[in-house]
Amino acid sequence: EGIEVSKHSKKIWLNWKLWITIVLILIIGVSIIVIITKDTKSKQANSINLGDFIILNMEQKELLKSESIENIKKYLKSPATAIFQEDFEYLCTEPNIVQVKGKVDSQNSFGALLRSEFICEYFVVGDSLSTLVYLKIDETELFNIKETYINEYKKQVEIENINKEGAQLNQQKLEYIKTE
């Protein structure tokens, strides 16, 4: 009897090992699928297409903040004295345009510390967040090529629409030929 019990115990032990192995394989498989799906969704969420209104994540805000700081410093009389306030604002003013507003304290040419308000606007497509198209400090517009980018955007949208219409016409021709 003792021998049969040990054989029975071995069978139970083998079955238990088999079930643990199956469960582990399933857990690993599901984990891999979840990771791949999550990674794909995050890549899709970060990809910005022409005509999209933009919602920024923290990483994108930090990138635009550092870009804005560098762009503003180029126009200050004393960039080494610049102290940027931490309350940056990020607005989507129109499709593909992100506006960054902020304040900076810096010395003027007489050494007096002055506070200035600035606006930087970026044209955003795909993964590119750093195409500066507009820059204004206080009431002085220093850089503005926004209309050029918007017009190029509109041309590209028109081309995409023409291509879609052409594809639809080709599909209709094929369906017509099939019925003939």
Backbone as a printed PyTorch tensor [residue, N CA C, xyz], in Angstrom:
tensor([[[  0.8170,  -1.1860,   0.0000],
         [  0.0000,   0.0000,   0.0000],
         [  0.8650,   1.2570,   0.0000]],

        [[  1.9400,   1.2380,   0.7450],
         [  2.8200,   2.4010,   0.8290],
         [  3.3810,   2.7770,  -0.5270]],

        [[  3.6430,   1.7460,  -1.3580],
         [  4.1900,   2.0060,  -2.6880],
         [  3.1500,   2.6780,  -3.5680]],

        [[  1.8940,   2.1810,  -3.4880],
         [  0.8350,   2.7680,  -4.3060],
         [  0.5530,   4.2130,  -3.9040]],

        [[  0.6340,   4.4960,  -2.6280],
         [  0.4010,   5.8580,  -2.1730],
         [  1.4730,   6.7900,  -2.7380]],

        [[  2.7000,   6.3300,  -2.7530],
         [  3.7540,   7.1800,  -3.2770],
         [  3.6030,   7.3740,  -4.7890]],

        [[  3.1450,   6.3310,  -5.5190],
         [  2.8860,   6.5080,  -6.9520],
         [  1.7620,   7.5150,  -7.1540]],

        [[  0.7110,   7.3830,  -6.3150],
         [ -0.4120,   8.3110,  -6.3960],
         [  0.0520,   9.7330,  -6.0500]],

        [[  0.9080,   9.8500,  -5.0560],
         [  1.4540,  11.1570,  -4.6700],
         [  2.2790,  11.7550,  -5.8040]],

        [[  3.0620,  10.9000,  -6.4950],
         [  3.8590,  11.3800,  -7.6240],
         [  2.9540,  11.8950,  -8.7340]],

        [[  1.8240,  11.1850,  -9.0010],
         [  0.8890,  11.6240, -10.0320],
         [  0.2830,  12.9840,  -9.6590]],

        [[ -0.1240,  13.1160,  -8.4010],
         [ -0.6890,  14.3840,  -7.9450],
         [  0.3660,  15.4810,  -8.0660]],

        [[  1.6120,  15.1770,  -7.6280],
         [  2.7110,  16.1280,  -7.6990],
         [  2.9800,  16.5450,  -9.1520]],

        [[  2.9930,  15.5790, -10.0780],
         [  3.2130,  15.8800, -11.4870],
         [  2.0700,  16.7320, -12.0410]],

        [[  0.8290,  16.3790, -11.6910],
         [ -0.3180,  17.1620, -12.1420],
         [ -0.2480,  18.5980, -11.5950]],

        [[  0.1650,  18.7220, -10.3380],
         [  0.2790,  20.0340,  -9.7090],
         [  1.3440,  20.8630, -10.4280]],

        [[  2.4870,  20.2750, -10.7600],
         [  3.5490,  20.9740, -11.4860],
         [  3.0470,  21.4060, -12.8620]],

        [[  2.2960,  20.5290, -13.5180],
         [  1.7500,  20.8360, -14.8300],
         [  0.8030,  22.0320, -14.7610]],

        [[ -0.0860,  22.0260, -13.7730],
         [ -1.0350,  23.1270, -13.6420],
         [ -0.3260,  24.4390, -13.2970]],

        [[  0.6670,  24.4030, -12.4430],
         [  1.4270,  25.6130, -12.1110],
         [  2.1220,  26.1530, -13.3640]],

        [[  2.7030,  25.2410, -14.1540],
         [  3.3770,  25.6410, -15.3870],
         [  2.3910,  26.2930, -16.3540]],

        [[  1.2270,  25.7280, -16.5170],
         [  0.2010,  26.2710, -17.4120],
         [ -0.2350,  27.6580, -16.9330]],

        [[ -0.4790,  27.7870, -15.6310],
         [ -0.9080,  29.0720, -15.0710],
         [  0.1830,  30.1270, -15.2800]],

        [[  1.4340,  29.7780, -15.0270],
         [  2.5370,  30.7200, -15.2200],
         [  2.6600,  31.1550, -16.6730]],

        [[  2.5300,  30.2060, -17.5900],
         [  2.5930,  30.5360, -19.0200],
         [  1.4630,  31.4930, -19.3940]],

        [[  0.2690,  31.2420, -18.8770],
         [ -0.8620,  32.1250, -19.1590],
         [ -0.6230,  33.5240, -18.5900]],

        [[ -0.1130,  33.6000, -17.3720],
         [  0.1550,  34.9020, -16.7570],
         [  1.1940,  35.6680, -17.5680]],

        [[  2.2620,  35.0090, -17.9550],
         [  3.3090,  35.6550, -18.7460],
         [  2.7530,  36.1010, -20.0950]],

        [[  1.9680,  35.2560, -20.7390],
         [  1.3810,  35.5900, -22.0390],
         [  0.4650,  36.8000, -21.9510]],

        [[ -0.3960,  36.8270, -20.9560],
         [ -1.3070,  37.9560, -20.7820],
         [ -0.5140,  39.2270, -20.4720]],

        [[  0.5170,  39.1080, -19.6560],
         [  1.3570,  40.2740, -19.3240],
         [  2.0100,  40.8470, -20.5730]],

        [[  2.5240,  39.9960, -21.4190],
         [  3.1700,  40.4480, -22.6600],
         [  2.1550,  41.1620, -23.5490]],

        [[  0.9590,  40.6000, -23.6730],
         [ -0.0830,  41.2220, -24.5010],
         [ -0.4660,  42.5910, -23.9410]],

        [[ -0.6140,  42.6920, -22.6220],
         [ -0.9680,  43.9700, -21.9920],
         [  0.1180,  45.0090, -22.2350]],

        [[  1.3770,  44.6240, -22.0990],
         [  2.4900,  45.5560, -22.2950],
         [  2.5340,  46.0380, -23.7370]],

        [[  2.3790,  45.1220, -24.6940],
         [  2.4100,  45.4950, -26.1150],
         [  1.2510,  46.4250, -26.4440]],

        [[  0.0570,  46.1030, -25.9610],
         [ -1.1200,  46.9230, -26.2250],
         [ -0.9620,  48.3100, -25.6120]],

        [[ -0.4860,  48.3720, -24.3910],
         [ -0.2880,  49.6490, -23.7030],
         [  0.7440,  50.4960, -24.4340]],

        [[  1.8420,  49.8810, -24.8720],
         [  2.9000,  50.5970, -25.5850],
         [  2.3700,  51.1490, -26.9040]],

        [[  1.5750,  50.3570, -27.6290],
         [  1.0010,  50.7860, -28.9040],
         [  0.0520,  51.9600, -28.6820]],

        [[ -0.8030,  51.8720, -27.6520],
         [ -1.7430,  52.9570, -27.3720],
         [ -1.0160,  54.2340, -27.0020]],

        [[  0.0500,  54.1240, -26.2030],
         [  0.7700,  55.3300, -25.8070],
         [  1.4640,  55.9620, -27.0050]],

        [[  1.9800,  55.1500, -27.9300],
         [  2.5970,  55.7110, -29.1350],
         [  1.5470,  56.4070, -29.9810]],

        [[  0.3420,  55.8040, -30.0890],
         [ -0.7250,  56.4300, -30.8650],
         [ -1.1770,  57.7270, -30.2040]],

        [[ -1.2520,  57.7370, -28.8710],
         [ -1.6990,  58.9260, -28.1570],
         [ -0.6980,  60.0660, -28.3030]],

        [[  0.5790,  59.7610, -28.4130],
         [  1.6030,  60.7920, -28.5290],
         [  1.7450,  61.3010, -29.9520]],

        [[  1.2550,  60.5690, -30.9300],
         [  1.3760,  60.9790, -32.3150],
         [  0.2890,  62.0110, -32.6250]],

        [[  0.6900,  63.1830, -33.0750],
         [ -0.2440,  64.2550, -33.3520],
         [ -0.2900,  64.4550, -34.8640]],

        [[ -1.4750,  64.3850, -35.4110],
         [ -1.6540,  64.5260, -36.8510],
         [ -2.0720,  65.9460, -37.1970]],

        [[ -1.9570,  66.2820, -38.4660],
         [ -2.4150,  67.5900, -38.9340],
         [ -3.8860,  67.7820, -38.5950]],

        [[ -4.2120,  68.9490, -38.0900],
         [ -5.6010,  69.2700, -37.7780],
         [ -6.0490,  68.8500, -36.4000]],

        [[ -5.1870,  68.2060, -35.6260],
         [ -5.5610,  67.7720, -34.2800],
         [ -5.4900,  68.9320, -33.3020]],

        [[ -6.4720,  68.9840, -32.4140],
         [ -6.3320,  69.8500, -31.2500],
         [ -5.5120,  69.0590, -30.2570]],

        [[ -4.6400,  69.7150, -29.5510],
         [ -3.5850,  69.0430, -28.8220],
         [ -3.8300,  69.0730, -27.3180]],

        [[ -3.6900,  67.9230, -26.7000],
         [ -3.6870,  67.8180, -25.2450],
         [ -2.2890,  67.3460, -24.8810]],

        [[ -1.6070,  68.1210, -24.0640],
         [ -0.2090,  67.8340, -23.7520],
         [ -0.0740,  67.0200, -22.4770]],

        [[  0.8720,  66.0860, -22.4880],
         [  1.2230,  65.3910, -21.2550],
         [  2.3540,  66.1650, -20.5790]],

        [[  2.7480,  65.7360, -19.4000],
         [  3.7700,  66.4660, -18.6280],
         [  5.1050,  66.5360, -19.3720]],

        [[  5.4820,  65.4540, -20.0190],
         [  6.7480,  65.4270, -20.7640],
         [  6.7400,  66.4640, -21.8920]],

        [[  5.6180,  66.5550, -22.6030],
         [  5.4970,  67.5190, -23.6870],
         [  5.5050,  68.9490, -23.1560]],

        [[  4.8530,  69.1730, -22.0150],
         [  4.8700,  70.5040, -21.4110],
         [  6.2790,  70.9070, -21.0120]],

        [[  7.0180,  69.9780, -20.4350],
         [  8.4030,  70.2800, -20.0320],
         [  9.2610,  70.6100, -21.2530]],

        [[  9.0630,  69.8790, -22.3410],
         [  9.8060,  70.1540, -23.5700],
         [  9.4960,  71.5590, -24.0820]],

        [[  8.2120,  71.9050, -24.1400],
         [  7.8230,  73.2220, -24.6250],
         [  8.2830,  74.3260, -23.6730]],

        [[  8.2920,  74.0470, -22.3980],
         [  8.7860,  75.0250, -21.4250],
         [ 10.2660,  75.3070, -21.6650]],

        [[ 11.0710,  74.2600, -21.8060],
         [ 12.5090,  74.4680, -22.0290],
         [ 12.7680,  75.1330, -23.3830]],

        [[ 11.9980,  74.7660, -24.4050],
         [ 12.1290,  75.4180, -25.7170],
         [ 11.7980,  76.9030, -25.6060]],

        [[ 10.7270,  77.2210, -24.8690],
         [ 10.3140,  78.6170, -24.7110],
         [ 11.3820,  79.4160, -23.9690]],

        [[ 11.9330,  78.8370, -22.9210],
         [ 12.9820,  79.5220, -22.1630],
         [ 14.1650,  79.8420, -23.0810]],

        [[ 14.5870,  78.8650, -23.8570],
         [ 15.7180,  79.0950, -24.7720],
         [ 15.3870,  80.1360, -25.8280]],

        [[ 14.1670,  80.0970, -26.3660],
         [ 13.7710,  81.0700, -27.3880],
         [ 13.6750,  82.4820, -26.8240]],

        [[ 13.1510,  82.6290, -25.6280],
         [ 13.0140,  83.9520, -25.0160],
         [ 14.3860,  84.5240, -24.6710]],

        [[ 15.2810,  83.7010, -24.1640],
         [ 16.6160,  84.1810, -23.7830],
         [ 17.3410,  84.8320, -24.9680]],

        [[ 17.0720,  84.3710, -26.1730],
         [ 17.7220,  84.9350, -27.3640],
         [ 17.3860,  86.4160, -27.5610]],

        [[ 16.2500,  86.8700, -27.0160],
         [ 15.7930,  88.2370, -27.2460],
         [ 15.9510,  89.1440, -26.0250]],

        [[ 16.4810,  88.6260, -24.9230],
         [ 16.6660,  89.4410, -23.7250],
         [ 17.9900,  90.2030, -23.7880]],

        [[ 18.0320,  91.3890, -23.1910],
         [ 19.2640,  92.1900, -23.1400],
         [ 20.3320,  91.5010, -22.2930]],

        [[ 19.8840,  90.8490, -21.2030],
         [ 20.8180,  90.1860, -20.2960],
         [ 20.2840,  88.7840, -19.9510]],

        [[ 20.4370,  87.8270, -20.8690],
         [ 19.8500,  86.5000, -20.6580],
         [ 20.4010,  85.7740, -19.4210]],

        [[ 21.6120,  86.0980, -19.0150],
         [ 22.1950,  85.4320, -17.8450],
         [ 21.4550,  85.7830, -16.5590]],

        [[ 20.7470,  86.9240, -16.5500],
         [ 20.0240,  87.3420, -15.3400],
         [ 18.5700,  86.8590, -15.3370]],

        [[ 18.1520,  86.1450, -16.3550],
         [ 16.7450,  85.7420, -16.5050],
         [ 16.3130,  84.7790, -15.4080]],

        [[ 15.1910,  85.1110, -14.8030],
         [ 14.5430,  84.2270, -13.8190],
         [ 13.1190,  84.0280, -14.3150]],

        [[ 12.8020,  82.8090, -14.7320],
         [ 11.4840,  82.5030, -15.2760],
         [ 10.5500,  82.0820, -14.1510]],

        [[  9.3430,  82.6230, -14.1650],
         [  8.3300,  82.2320, -13.1970],
         [  7.8580,  80.8210, -13.5400]],

        [[  7.4430,  80.0660, -12.5590],
         [  7.0860,  78.6570, -12.7680],
         [  5.6680,  78.4460, -13.3120]],

        [[  4.8540,  79.4740, -13.3220],
         [  3.4500,  79.2990, -13.7240],
         [  3.2540,  79.4840, -15.2280]],

        [[  3.8000,  78.5700, -16.0000],
         [  3.6210,  78.5840, -17.4510],
         [  2.1920,  78.1340, -17.7710]],

        [[  1.6050,  78.7230, -18.8020],
         [  0.2810,  78.3130, -19.2820],
         [  0.4350,  77.6850, -20.6560]],

        [[ -0.3220,  76.6210, -20.8980],
         [ -0.2850,  75.9190, -22.1830],
         [ -1.6970,  75.9120, -22.7370]],

        [[ -1.8640,  76.5110, -23.9200],
         [ -3.1790,  76.6040, -24.5330],
         [ -3.1100,  76.0940, -25.9680]],

        [[ -4.1620,  75.4340, -26.3830],
         [ -4.2950,  75.0900, -27.8010],
         [ -5.2140,  76.1400, -28.3980]],

        [[ -4.6340,  77.0600, -29.1540],
         [ -5.3940,  78.1920, -29.6690],
         [ -6.1400,  77.8750, -30.9610]],

        [[ -5.6360,  76.9180, -31.7010],
         [ -6.2460,  76.4830, -32.9590],
         [ -5.5760,  75.1620, -33.3460]],

        [[ -6.1150,  74.4560, -34.3490],
         [ -5.4930,  73.1730, -34.6980],
         [ -3.9980,  73.3170, -34.9490]],

        [[ -3.2380,  72.4310, -34.3570],
         [ -1.7870,  72.3400, -34.5520],
         [ -0.9910,  73.4790, -33.9250]],

        [[ -1.6130,  74.3380, -33.1670],
         [ -0.8960,  75.4500, -32.5290],
         [ -1.0190,  75.3100, -31.0120]],

        [[  0.1370,  75.2920, -30.3420],
         [  0.1710,  75.3190, -28.8800],
         [  0.8120,  76.6300, -28.4670]],

        [[  0.1230,  77.3280, -27.5990],
         [  0.6190,  78.6050, -27.1020],
         [  1.1510,  78.4020, -25.6870]],

        [[  2.3590,  78.9080, -25.4510],
         [  2.9770,  78.8500, -24.1290],
         [  3.1160,  80.2870, -23.6450]],

        [[  2.5020,  80.5610, -22.4790],
         [  2.5740,  81.9040, -21.8920],
         [  3.3770,  81.8210, -20.6040]],

        [[  4.1540,  82.8650, -20.3420],
         [  4.9150,  82.8970, -19.1110],
         [  5.4120,  84.2900, -18.7860]],

        [[  6.1690,  84.3630, -17.6810],
         [  6.7440,  85.6330, -17.2320],
         [  8.2110,  85.4030, -16.9090]],

        [[  9.0030,  86.4510, -17.1770],
         [ 10.4330,  86.3790, -16.9080],
         [ 10.8930,  87.6990, -16.3000]],

        [[ 11.7490,  87.6010, -15.3010],
         [ 12.4020,  88.7680, -14.7260],
         [ 13.8330,  88.7760, -15.2410]],

        [[ 14.2570,  89.9140, -15.7820],
         [ 15.6470,  90.0290, -16.2350],
         [ 16.0520,  91.4970, -16.2550]],

        [[ 17.3460,  91.7210, -16.2870],
         [ 17.8520,  93.0850, -16.2820],
         [ 17.7710,  93.6940, -17.6780]],

        [[ 17.4330,  94.9720, -17.7050],
         [ 17.4590,  95.6860, -18.9800],
         [ 18.8660,  96.2560, -19.1960]],

        [[ 19.0440,  97.0860, -20.1990],
         [ 20.3830,  97.5980, -20.5180],
         [ 20.9220,  98.5670, -19.4530]],

        [[ 20.0490,  99.0730, -18.5560],
         [ 20.4960,  99.9440, -17.4650],
         [ 20.7400,  99.1690, -16.1740]],

        [[ 20.5130,  97.8460, -16.2010],
         [ 20.7310,  97.0240, -15.0170],
         [ 19.5160,  96.9030, -14.1140]],

        [[ 18.4020,  97.5070, -14.4920],
         [ 17.1830,  97.4080, -13.6940],
         [ 16.4840,  96.0770, -13.9780]],

        [[ 15.9840,  95.4590, -12.9300],
         [ 15.2820,  94.1820, -13.0800],
         [ 13.8350,  94.4610, -13.4820]],

        [[ 13.4320,  93.9470, -14.6220],
         [ 12.0790,  94.1500, -15.1370],
         [ 11.3850,  92.8160, -15.3540]],

        [[ 10.0700,  92.8200, -15.1560],
         [  9.2670,  91.6310, -15.4450],
         [  8.6080,  91.8010, -16.7990]],

        [[  8.7490,  90.7830, -17.6240],
         [  8.1310,  90.7840, -18.9500],
         [  7.2320,  89.5650, -19.0830]],

        [[  6.1580,  89.7270, -19.8260],
         [  5.2870,  88.6000, -20.1680],
         [  5.6050,  88.1930, -21.5950]],

        [[  5.5590,  86.8910, -21.8540],
         [  5.8720,  86.4290, -23.2000],
         [  4.8720,  85.3900, -23.6680]],

        [[  4.8080,  85.2610, -24.9820],
         [  3.9940,  84.2310, -25.6320],
         [  4.8590,  83.5810, -26.7010]],

        [[  4.9490,  82.2670, -26.6430],
         [  5.5790,  81.4860, -27.7080],
         [  4.5070,  80.5650, -28.2630]],

        [[  4.4250,  80.4730, -29.5790],
         [  3.4840,  79.5420, -30.1900],
         [  4.2580,  78.5710, -31.0580]],

        [[  3.8220,  77.3080, -30.9910],
         [  4.5060,  76.2290, -31.7010],
         [  3.5180,  75.5320, -32.6210]],

        [[  3.9800,  75.2350, -33.8140],
         [  3.1950,  74.4530, -34.7750],
         [  3.5530,  72.9900, -34.5280]],

        [[  2.5510,  72.1810, -34.2530],
         [  2.7800,  70.8070, -33.8250],
         [  2.2180,  69.8270, -34.8430]],

        [[  3.0880,  68.9230, -35.3260],
         [  2.6760,  67.8430, -36.2200],
         [  3.5040,  66.6170, -35.8770]],

        [[  2.8500,  65.4710, -35.8270],
         [  3.5650,  64.2370, -35.5130],
         [  4.2390,  64.3340, -34.1670]],

        [[  5.4840,  63.9590, -34.1040],
         [  6.2220,  64.0070, -32.8480],
         [  6.9570,  65.3310, -32.6650]],

        [[  6.8390,  66.2320, -33.6230],
         [  7.5610,  67.5010, -33.5670],
         [  6.7540,  68.5170, -32.7650]],

        [[  7.2900,  68.8990, -31.6030],
         [  6.6260,  69.8850, -30.7560],
         [  7.3540,  71.2220, -30.7420]],

        [[  8.4870,  71.3070, -31.3770],
         [  9.3320,  72.4690, -31.1370],
         [  9.5040,  73.4080, -32.3340]],

        [[  8.5280,  73.4770, -33.2320],
         [  8.6210,  74.3980, -34.3540],
         [  8.0140,  75.7360, -33.9430]],

        [[  8.8780,  76.6660, -33.5560],
         [  8.4350,  77.9910, -33.1240],
         [  7.9020,  78.7630, -34.3320]],

        [[  6.6620,  79.2830, -34.2090],
         [  6.0740,  80.0440, -35.3110],
         [  5.6710,  81.4600, -34.8970]],

        [[  5.7100,  81.7240, -33.5800],
         [  5.3080,  83.0480, -33.1050],
         [  5.9740,  83.3170, -31.7660]],

        [[  6.4590,  84.5770, -31.5890],
         [  7.0820,  84.9480, -30.3280],
         [  6.7940,  86.4160, -30.0520]],

        [[  6.3240,  86.6760, -28.8400],
         [  5.9890,  88.0390, -28.4470],
         [  6.4510,  88.2430, -27.0080]],

        [[  7.1540,  89.3650, -26.7630],
         [  7.5390,  89.7400, -25.4090],
         [  6.8770,  91.0850, -25.1210]],

        [[  6.1230,  91.1150, -24.0280],
         [  5.2900,  92.2710, -23.6810],
         [  4.4190,  92.6050, -24.8860]],

        [[  4.5290,  93.7780, -25.4330],
         [  3.6840,  94.1600, -26.5750],
         [  4.4310,  94.0950, -27.9060]],

        [[  5.6380,  93.5620, -27.8800],
         [  6.4520,  93.5430, -29.0890],
         [  6.4510,  92.1590, -29.7240]],

        [[  5.9060,  92.0910, -30.9350],
         [  5.9320,  90.8390, -31.6970],
         [  7.3000,  90.7300, -32.3560]],

        [[  8.0440,  89.6830, -31.9940],
         [  9.4120,  89.5380, -32.4800],
         [  9.5560,  88.5310, -33.6120]],

        [[  8.6000,  87.6380, -33.7140],
         [  8.7270,  86.5470, -34.6760],
         [  7.3350,  86.0650, -35.0090]],

        [[  7.0070,  85.9830, -36.3130],
         [  5.6800,  85.4970, -36.6780],
         [  5.7140,  84.8670, -38.0670]],

        [[  5.7290,  83.5510, -38.0980],
         [  5.6040,  82.8170, -39.3660],
         [  4.4380,  81.8240, -39.2860]],

        [[  3.5190,  82.1120, -38.3560],
         [  2.3900,  81.2150, -38.1160],
         [  1.5130,  81.0520, -39.3570]],

        [[  1.2080,  82.1500, -40.0380],
         [  0.3360,  82.0840, -41.2230],
         [  0.9260,  81.1770, -42.3030]],

        [[  2.2430,  81.2210, -42.4510],
         [  2.9020,  80.3590, -43.4370],
         [  2.6320,  78.8940, -43.1240]],

        [[  2.8110,  78.5270, -41.8610],
         [  2.5830,  77.1290, -41.4690],
         [  1.1180,  76.7490, -41.5820]],

        [[  0.2130,  77.6420, -41.2100],
         [ -1.2210,  77.3440, -41.3130],
         [ -1.6220,  77.1720, -42.7740]],

        [[ -1.1080,  78.0440, -43.6570],
         [ -1.4260,  77.9110, -45.0880],
         [ -0.8880,  76.6020, -45.6480]],

        [[  0.3180,  76.2180, -45.2470],
         [  0.8710,  74.9260, -45.6800],
         [  0.0120,  73.7710, -45.1800]],

        [[ -0.4660,  73.8960, -43.9600],
         [ -1.3600,  72.8810, -43.3870],
         [ -2.6280,  72.7560, -44.2290]],

        [[ -3.2240,  73.8970, -44.5670],
         [ -4.4540,  73.8780, -45.3610],
         [ -4.2120,  73.2400, -46.7330]],

        [[ -3.0720,  73.5480, -47.3520],
         [ -2.7390,  72.9290, -48.6480],
         [ -2.6320,  71.4160, -48.5060]],

        [[ -1.9760,  70.9740, -47.4330],
         [ -1.8120,  69.5320, -47.2380],
         [ -3.1510,  68.8460, -46.9990]],

        [[ -4.0450,  69.5000, -46.2500],
         [ -5.3810,  68.9410, -46.0220],
         [ -6.1380,  68.8380, -47.3430]],

        [[ -6.0330,  69.8700, -48.1860],
         [ -6.6840,  69.8370, -49.5010],
         [ -6.1570,  68.6770, -50.3430]],

        [[ -4.8440,  68.4860, -50.3220],
         [ -4.2430,  67.3790, -51.0830],
         [ -4.7450,  66.0400, -50.5530]],

        [[ -4.8210,  65.9040, -49.2210],
         [ -5.3290,  64.6560, -48.6360],
         [ -6.7730,  64.4110, -49.0510]],

        [[ -7.6020,  65.4790, -49.0660],
         [ -8.9970,  65.3370, -49.4790],
         [ -9.1010,  64.9380, -50.9540]],

        [[ -8.2740,  65.5310, -51.7930],
         [ -8.2720,  65.1790, -53.2250],
         [ -7.8720,  63.7150, -53.3940]],

        [[ -6.8640,  63.2710, -52.6520],
         [ -6.4410,  61.8680, -52.7310],
         [ -7.5470,  60.9220, -52.2880]],

        [[ -8.2790,  61.2820, -51.2300],
         [ -9.3980,  60.4490, -50.7570],
         [-10.4880,  60.3770, -51.8230]],

        [[-10.8190,  61.5370, -52.3950],
         [-11.8560,  61.5710, -53.4390],
         [-11.4260,  60.7380, -54.6450]],

        [[-10.1560,  60.8270, -55.0160],
         [ -9.6420,  60.0320, -56.1320],
         [ -9.7370,  58.5440, -55.8410]],

        [[ -9.4230,  58.1470, -54.6120],
         [ -9.5210,  56.7360, -54.2370],
         [-10.9730,  56.2680, -54.2910]],

        [[-11.9010,  57.1220, -53.8510],
         [-13.3220,  56.7680, -53.9080],
         [-13.7910,  56.6200, -55.3500]],

        [[-13.3510,  57.5240, -56.2340],
         [-13.7260,  57.4220, -57.6460],
         [-13.1780,  56.1420, -58.2630]],

        [[-11.9360,  55.8030, -57.9350],
         [-11.3600,  54.5570, -58.4450],
         [-12.1480,  53.3490, -57.9630]],

        [[-12.5740,  53.3640, -56.7020],
         [-13.3730,  52.2620, -56.1650],
         [-14.7090,  52.1670, -56.9010]],

        [[-15.3340,  53.3150, -57.1810],
         [-16.6060,  53.3160, -57.9110],
         [-16.4190,  52.7790, -59.3210]],

        [[-15.3120,  53.1340, -59.9820],
         [-15.0240,  52.6200, -61.3230],
         [-14.8780,  51.1090, -61.2970]],

        [[-14.1480,  50.6000, -60.2860],
         [-13.9680,  49.1500, -60.1760],
         [-15.2990,  48.4410, -59.9710]],

        [[-16.1330,  49.0020, -59.1290],
         [-17.4590,  48.3880, -58.8870],
         [-18.3190,  48.4350, -60.1530]],

        [[-18.2240,  49.5230, -60.9150],
         [-18.9670,  49.6470, -62.1570],
         [-18.4800,  48.6160, -63.1760]],

        [[-17.1660,  48.4520, -63.2620],
         [-16.5910,  47.4800, -64.2060],
         [-17.0420,  46.0570, -63.8320]],

        [[-17.0790,  45.7570, -62.5610],
         [-17.4950,  44.4230, -62.1010],
         [-18.9330,  44.1200, -62.4700]],

        [[-19.7930,  45.1410, -62.4460],
         [-21.2100,  44.9220, -62.7560],
         [-21.4430,  44.8030, -64.2610]],

        [[-20.5300,  45.3030, -65.0720],
         [-20.6800,  45.2500, -66.5260],
         [-20.5260,  43.8840, -67.0640]]])
